[in-house]
PDB file of C-alpha atoms in Angstrom:
ATOM      1  CA  MET A  50      81.736  31.197 114.616  1.00  0.00           C
ATOM      2  CA  VAL A  51      83.737  31.786 118.324  1.00  0.00           C
ATOM      3  CA  THR A  52      81.803  34.395 120.291  1.00  0.00           C
ATOM      4  CA  ARG A  53      83.747  36.053 123.248  1.00  0.00           C
ATOM      5  CA  SER A  54      81.370  37.413 125.881  1.00  0.00           C
ATOM      6  CA  THR A  55      83.422  38.735 128.433  1.00  0.00           C
ATOM      7  CA  LEU A  56      87.167  40.354 128.519  1.00  0.00           C
ATOM      8  CA  VAL A  57      88.487  40.822 131.997  1.00  0.00           C
ATOM      9  CA  HIS A  58      92.070  41.921 132.412  1.00  0.00           C
ATOM     10  CA  ILE A  59      93.542  41.782 135.935  1.00  0.00           C
ATOM     11  CA  ASP A  60      96.971  43.924 136.836  1.00  0.00           C
ATOM     12  CA  ALA A  61      99.569  41.685 138.238  1.00  0.00           C
ATOM     13  CA  PRO A  62     100.695  42.653 141.960  1.00  0.00           C
ATOM     14  CA  SER A  63     103.999  43.552 140.621  1.00  0.00           C
ATOM     15  CA  PRO A  64     105.281  44.832 137.060  1.00  0.00           C
ATOM     16  CA  LYS A  65     107.745  41.294 136.626  1.00  0.00           C
ATOM     17  CA  ALA A  66     104.738  39.289 137.124  1.00  0.00           C
ATOM     18  CA  GLY A  67     102.765  40.403 134.030  1.00  0.00           C
ATOM     19  CA  SER A  68      98.934  40.651 133.562  1.00  0.00           C
ATOM     20  CA  PHE A  69      96.476  38.215 132.910  1.00  0.00           C
ATOM     21  CA  TYR A  70      93.470  38.145 130.699  1.00  0.00           C
ATOM     22  CA  MET A  71      90.462  35.819 131.017  1.00  0.00           C
ATOM     23  CA  PHE A  72      87.952  35.433 128.306  1.00  0.00           C
ATOM     24  CA  ALA A  73      84.579  33.592 129.256  1.00  0.00           C
ATOM     25  CA  THR A  74      83.347  31.623 126.247  1.00  0.00           C
ATOM     26  CA  PRO A  75      79.651  30.616 125.972  1.00  0.00           C
ATOM     27  CA  SER A  76      78.723  27.134 124.777  1.00  0.00           C
ATOM     28  CA  ALA A  77      76.170  26.850 122.105  1.00  0.00           C
ATOM     29  CA  THR A  78      75.931  23.119 123.170  1.00  0.00           C
ATOM     30  CA  GLY A  79      75.607  23.047 127.152  1.00  0.00           C
ATOM     31  CA  ALA A  80      78.047  21.963 129.512  1.00  0.00           C
ATOM     32  CA  SER A  81      78.922  18.813 127.859  1.00  0.00           C
ATOM     33  CA  GLY A  82      77.847  19.043 124.434  1.00  0.00           C
ATOM     34  CA  ASP A  83      79.548  17.055 121.858  1.00  0.00           C
ATOM     35  CA  ALA A  84      78.888  19.129 118.526  1.00  0.00           C
ATOM     36  CA  ARG A  85      79.818  16.056 116.478  1.00  0.00           C
ATOM     37  CA  SER A  86      76.261  14.946 115.839  1.00  0.00           C
ATOM     38  CA  ALA A  87      75.388  18.661 114.189  1.00  0.00           C
ATOM     39  CA  SER A  88      78.708  18.003 111.829  1.00  0.00           C
ATOM     40  CA  SER A  89      79.205  16.209 108.778  1.00  0.00           C
ATOM     41  CA  VAL A  90      82.372  14.745 110.320  1.00  0.00           C
ATOM     42  CA  SER A  91      82.400  11.716 111.948  1.00  0.00           C
ATOM     43  CA  SER A  92      85.606  12.279 114.240  1.00  0.00           C
ATOM     44  CA  TRP A  93      87.939  14.777 115.453  1.00  0.00           C
ATOM     45  CA  ALA A  94      90.636  13.605 113.692  1.00  0.00           C
ATOM     46  CA  GLU A  95      88.925  13.853 110.607  1.00  0.00           C
ATOM     47  CA  SER A  96      87.822  17.205 111.625  1.00  0.00           C
ATOM     48  CA  LEU A  97      91.238  18.271 112.370  1.00  0.00           C
ATOM     49  CA  ALA A  98      92.511  16.652 108.907  1.00  0.00           C
ATOM     50  CA  GLU A  99      89.892  18.433 106.968  1.00  0.00           C
ATOM     51  CA  PRO A 100      91.554  22.085 106.584  1.00  0.00           C
ATOM     52  CA  GLY A 101      94.918  20.428 106.838  1.00  0.00           C
ATOM     53  CA  PHE A 102      96.255  20.176 110.144  1.00  0.00           C
ATOM     54  CA  GLU A 103      98.098  16.940 110.945  1.00  0.00           C
ATOM     55  CA  LEU A 104      98.795  15.945 114.876  1.00  0.00           C
ATOM     56  CA  PRO A 105     102.814  15.894 115.386  1.00  0.00           C
ATOM     57  CA  SER A 106     104.771  13.169 117.210  1.00  0.00           C
ATOM     58  CA  THR A 107     104.285  13.736 121.129  1.00  0.00           C
ATOM     59  CA  ALA A 108     106.816  15.941 122.225  1.00  0.00           C
ATOM     60  CA  THR A 109     109.420  14.715 124.608  1.00  0.00           C
ATOM     61  CA  PRO A 110     109.158  16.557 128.218  1.00  0.00           C
ATOM     62  CA  ILE A 111     111.737  18.892 129.311  1.00  0.00           C
ATOM     63  CA  GLY A 112     112.064  17.949 132.476  1.00  0.00           C
ATOM     64  CA  VAL A 113     110.574  15.784 135.165  1.00  0.00           C
ATOM     65  CA  HIS A 114     106.820  15.500 133.794  1.00  0.00           C
ATOM     66  CA  VAL A 115     104.746  13.926 131.445  1.00  0.00           C
ATOM     67  CA  PRO A 116     102.839  15.636 128.332  1.00  0.00           C
ATOM     68  CA  ALA A 117      99.324  14.996 129.787  1.00  0.00           C
ATOM     69  CA  VAL A 118      97.668  13.477 132.675  1.00  0.00           C
ATOM     70  CA  ARG A 119      93.929  12.468 133.274  1.00  0.00           C
ATOM     71  CA  ALA A 120      91.932  13.067 136.333  1.00  0.00           C
ATOM     72  CA  GLY A 121      88.506  11.389 135.949  1.00  0.00           C
ATOM     73  CA  ASP A 122      86.917  13.097 132.842  1.00  0.00           C
ATOM     74  CA  LEU A 123      89.475  15.643 132.283  1.00  0.00           C
ATOM     75  CA  VAL A 124      93.005  15.470 130.792  1.00  0.00           C
ATOM     76  CA  TYR A 125      95.258  18.426 131.673  1.00  0.00           C
ATOM     77  CA  THR A 126      97.942  19.089 129.056  1.00  0.00           C
ATOM     78  CA  SER A 127     101.862  20.207 130.675  1.00  0.00           C
ATOM     79  CA  GLY A 128     102.579  23.498 128.824  1.00  0.00           C
ATOM     80  CA  GLN A 129     103.254  22.537 125.331  1.00  0.00           C
ATOM     81  CA  LEU A 130     106.014  24.819 123.245  1.00  0.00           C
ATOM     82  CA  PRO A 131     106.215  25.470 119.393  1.00  0.00           C
ATOM     83  CA  LEU A 132     108.055  22.960 118.791  1.00  0.00           C
ATOM     84  CA  VAL A 133     108.761  21.607 115.133  1.00  0.00           C
ATOM     85  CA  ARG A 134     110.819  18.404 114.517  1.00  0.00           C
ATOM     86  CA  GLY A 135     112.547  19.330 117.981  1.00  0.00           C
ATOM     87  CA  SER A 136     112.924  23.283 117.613  1.00  0.00           C
ATOM     88  CA  ILE A 137     111.416  26.401 118.647  1.00  0.00           C
ATOM     89  CA  GLU A 138     109.410  27.616 115.698  1.00  0.00           C
ATOM     90  CA  ARG A 139     109.580  31.623 115.059  1.00  0.00           C
ATOM     91  CA  PRO A 140     111.889  32.043 118.350  1.00  0.00           C
ATOM     92  CA  GLY A 141     111.672  35.653 119.982  1.00  0.00           C
ATOM     93  CA  LYS A 142     109.450  37.957 121.830  1.00  0.00           C
ATOM     94  CA  VAL A 143     106.458  39.117 120.343  1.00  0.00           C
ATOM     95  CA  GLY A 144     105.880  42.603 119.470  1.00  0.00           C
ATOM     96  CA  ARG A 145     110.105  42.847 118.477  1.00  0.00           C
ATOM     97  CA  GLU A 146     111.468  39.847 116.825  1.00  0.00           C
ATOM     98  CA  VAL A 147     108.353  37.868 116.154  1.00  0.00           C
ATOM     99  CA  SER A 148     105.068  39.527 114.544  1.00  0.00           C
ATOM    100  CA  VAL A 149     101.559  38.949 115.965  1.00  0.00           C
ATOM    101  CA  THR A 150     101.071  36.780 112.912  1.00  0.00           C
ATOM    102  CA  ASP A 151     103.691  34.685 113.661  1.00  0.00           C
ATOM    103  CA  ALA A 152     103.484  34.391 117.021  1.00  0.00           C
ATOM    104  CA  SER A 153      99.528  33.299 116.616  1.00  0.00           C
ATOM    105  CA  ARG A 154     100.789  30.439 114.359  1.00  0.00           C
ATOM    106  CA  ALA A 155     103.382  29.730 117.054  1.00  0.00           C
ATOM    107  CA  ALA A 156      99.981  29.038 119.696  1.00  0.00           C
ATOM    108  CA  GLU A 157      98.315  27.162 116.796  1.00  0.00           C
ATOM    109  CA  ILE A 158     101.283  24.926 116.801  1.00  0.00           C
ATOM    110  CA  CYS A 159     101.416  24.478 120.482  1.00  0.00           C
ATOM    111  CA  THR A 160      97.839  23.551 120.358  1.00  0.00           C
ATOM    112  CA  LEU A 161      98.717  20.692 117.690  1.00  0.00           C
ATOM    113  CA  ASN A 162     101.246  19.494 120.176  1.00  0.00           C
ATOM    114  CA  ALA A 163      98.916  19.695 123.172  1.00  0.00           C
ATOM    115  CA  LEU A 164      96.261  17.708 121.043  1.00  0.00           C
ATOM    116  CA  ALA A 165      99.111  15.217 120.374  1.00  0.00           C
ATOM    117  CA  ALA A 166      99.539  14.635 123.902  1.00  0.00           C
ATOM    118  CA  ILE A 167      95.637  14.226 124.411  1.00  0.00           C
ATOM    119  CA  ASP A 168      95.549  11.808 121.573  1.00  0.00           C
ATOM    120  CA  ALA A 169      98.401   9.702 123.237  1.00  0.00           C
ATOM    121  CA  LEU A 170      96.792   9.582 126.288  1.00  0.00           C
ATOM    122  CA  ALA A 171      93.132   9.253 125.708  1.00  0.00           C
ATOM    123  CA  GLY A 172      92.499   9.640 121.957  1.00  0.00           C
ATOM    124  CA  LEU A 173      91.401  12.656 120.397  1.00  0.00           C
ATOM    125  CA  ASP A 174      88.033  11.060 119.451  1.00  0.00           C
ATOM    126  CA  SER A 175      87.309  10.616 123.471  1.00  0.00           C
ATOM    127  CA  VAL A 176      87.431  14.335 123.353  1.00  0.00           C
ATOM    128  CA  VAL A 177      83.813  15.759 124.496  1.00  0.00           C
ATOM    129  CA  ARG A 178      84.748  19.542 124.639  1.00  0.00           C
ATOM    130  CA  VAL A 179      87.655  21.739 125.386  1.00  0.00           C
ATOM    131  CA  VAL A 180      86.929  23.300 128.769  1.00  0.00           C
ATOM    132  CA  LYS A 181      89.861  25.575 129.064  1.00  0.00           C
ATOM    133  CA  VAL A 182      92.896  27.158 127.091  1.00  0.00           C
ATOM    134  CA  THR A 183      95.790  28.737 128.946  1.00  0.00           C
ATOM    135  CA  GLY A 184      98.305  30.856 126.722  1.00  0.00           C
ATOM    136  CA  PHE A 185     101.207  32.286 127.747  1.00  0.00           C
ATOM    137  CA  VAL A 186     103.183  35.167 125.285  1.00  0.00           C
ATOM    138  CA  ALA A 187     106.641  36.201 125.884  1.00  0.00           C
ATOM    139  CA  SER A 188     106.058  39.769 125.101  1.00  0.00           C
ATOM    140  CA  ALA A 189     108.281  42.648 124.560  1.00  0.00           C
ATOM    141  CA  ASP A 190     107.730  45.870 126.806  1.00  0.00           C
ATOM    142  CA  GLY A 191     104.592  47.920 125.666  1.00  0.00           C
ATOM    143  CA  PHE A 192     103.153  44.996 123.802  1.00  0.00           C
ATOM    144  CA  ALA A 193      99.549  44.754 124.623  1.00  0.00           C
ATOM    145  CA  GLY A 194      98.464  41.838 122.160  1.00  0.00           C
ATOM    146  CA  GLN A 195      98.509  38.565 124.083  1.00  0.00           C
ATOM    147  CA  PRO A 196      94.669  37.932 123.289  1.00  0.00           C
ATOM    148  CA  GLY A 197      95.445  37.939 119.362  1.00  0.00           C
ATOM    149  CA  VAL A 198      98.508  35.830 119.978  1.00  0.00           C
ATOM    150  CA  VAL A 199      96.553  33.061 121.741  1.00  0.00           C
ATOM    151  CA  ASN A 200      93.348  33.498 119.471  1.00  0.00           C
ATOM    152  CA  GLY A 201      95.829  31.264 117.307  1.00  0.00           C
ATOM    153  CA  ALA A 202      94.698  28.180 119.691  1.00  0.00           C
ATOM    154  CA  SER A 203      90.962  29.140 120.013  1.00  0.00           C
ATOM    155  CA  ASN A 204      90.581  29.386 116.228  1.00  0.00           C
ATOM    156  CA  LEU A 205      92.416  25.840 115.811  1.00  0.00           C
ATOM    157  CA  LEU A 206      90.283  24.473 118.593  1.00  0.00           C
ATOM    158  CA  ALA A 207      86.902  26.028 117.268  1.00  0.00           C
ATOM    159  CA  SER A 208      87.652  24.830 113.570  1.00  0.00           C
ATOM    160  CA  VAL A 209      88.359  21.182 115.026  1.00  0.00           C
ATOM    161  CA  PHE A 210      86.106  21.266 117.356  1.00  0.00           C
ATOM    162  CA  GLY A 211      83.082  23.493 116.494  1.00  0.00           C
ATOM    163  CA  ASP A 212      80.636  24.279 119.469  1.00  0.00           C
ATOM    164  CA  ALA A 213      82.743  21.873 121.506  1.00  0.00           C
ATOM    165  CA  GLY A 214      85.917  23.837 120.759  1.00  0.00           C
ATOM    166  CA  THR A 215      84.639  26.939 122.469  1.00  0.00           C
ATOM    167  CA  GLN A 216      86.147  27.627 125.948  1.00  0.00           C
ATOM    168  CA  THR A 217      87.450  29.416 128.514  1.00  0.00           C
ATOM    169  CA  LEU A 218      90.411  31.411 128.072  1.00  0.00           C
ATOM    170  CA  GLY A 219      93.504  32.521 130.252  1.00  0.00           C
ATOM    171  CA  CYS A 220      96.247  34.767 128.726  1.00  0.00           C
ATOM    172  CA  ARG A 221      99.250  35.509 130.366  1.00  0.00           C
ATOM    173  CA  TYR A 222     102.645  37.674 129.259  1.00  0.00           C
ATOM    174  CA  ARG A 223     105.871  37.209 130.438  1.00  0.00           C
ATOM    175  CA  ARG A 224     108.915  39.437 130.682  1.00  0.00           C
ATOM    176  CA  THR A 225     111.470  36.908 130.654  1.00  0.00           C
ATOM    177  CA  ALA A 226     114.630  36.336 128.622  1.00  0.00           C
ATOM    178  CA  THR A 227     112.889  33.201 127.116  1.00  0.00           C
ATOM    179  CA  GLU A 228     112.657  33.035 122.967  1.00  0.00           C
ATOM    180  CA  ARG A 229     109.375  30.856 123.184  1.00  0.00           C
ATOM    181  CA  PRO A 230     106.879  33.262 122.091  1.00  0.00           C
ATOM    182  CA  ALA A 231     104.101  31.098 123.032  1.00  0.00           C
ATOM    183  CA  GLU A 232     102.888  28.221 125.477  1.00  0.00           C
ATOM    184  CA  VAL A 233      99.652  26.454 125.549  1.00  0.00           C
ATOM    185  CA  GLU A 234      98.261  24.540 128.091  1.00  0.00           C
ATOM    186  CA  LEU A 235      94.523  22.599 127.497  1.00  0.00           C
ATOM    187  CA  VAL A 236      92.079  21.117 129.598  1.00  0.00           C
ATOM    188  CA  VAL A 237      89.647  18.791 128.074  1.00  0.00           C
ATOM    189  CA  GLU A 238      86.684  16.668 128.861  1.00  0.00           C
ATOM    190  CA  VAL A 239      86.977  13.316 127.791  1.00  0.00           C
ATOM    191  CA  ALA A 240      84.204  10.360 127.482  1.00  0.00           C
TER     192      ALA A 240
END
């Protein structure tokens, strides 16, 4: 079960900048806990497949960057979009063209794409724990359910990694012309 200890909402200096939500999530295993020992699943890849998830091919970057980079024992992913076979899944703004349920699923797809980038760089089974998730939500005016959207990412990570999947979570909304309902960045600790 994923628990959240604190929710902090910070207003940005201008309405165009949006708002920022930060969740602090306690870890049941400690700073570098690896929950596999308490589980019957021997690898994160098996844990991902157990509920029927499958890693997609690593998305081709749009621009001059890489999908993920390793710095010491941390892997940082670029912002991953809800791309399925090269197209944005469920395009539009959340609270207008896209429901919270569909946007949460889009955040889940983003997370699978981020995990694919981690797998290509360091191997999924090298993940010790998820450190941080940052989610961006393209929101219609007046929509305030961004944390519910980004929970699609958190719930997937908790189901795959157990206690090692609990993390801190940043959630931002965008008032832009983008038709990408969600975008997710991950930071994970690797062995």
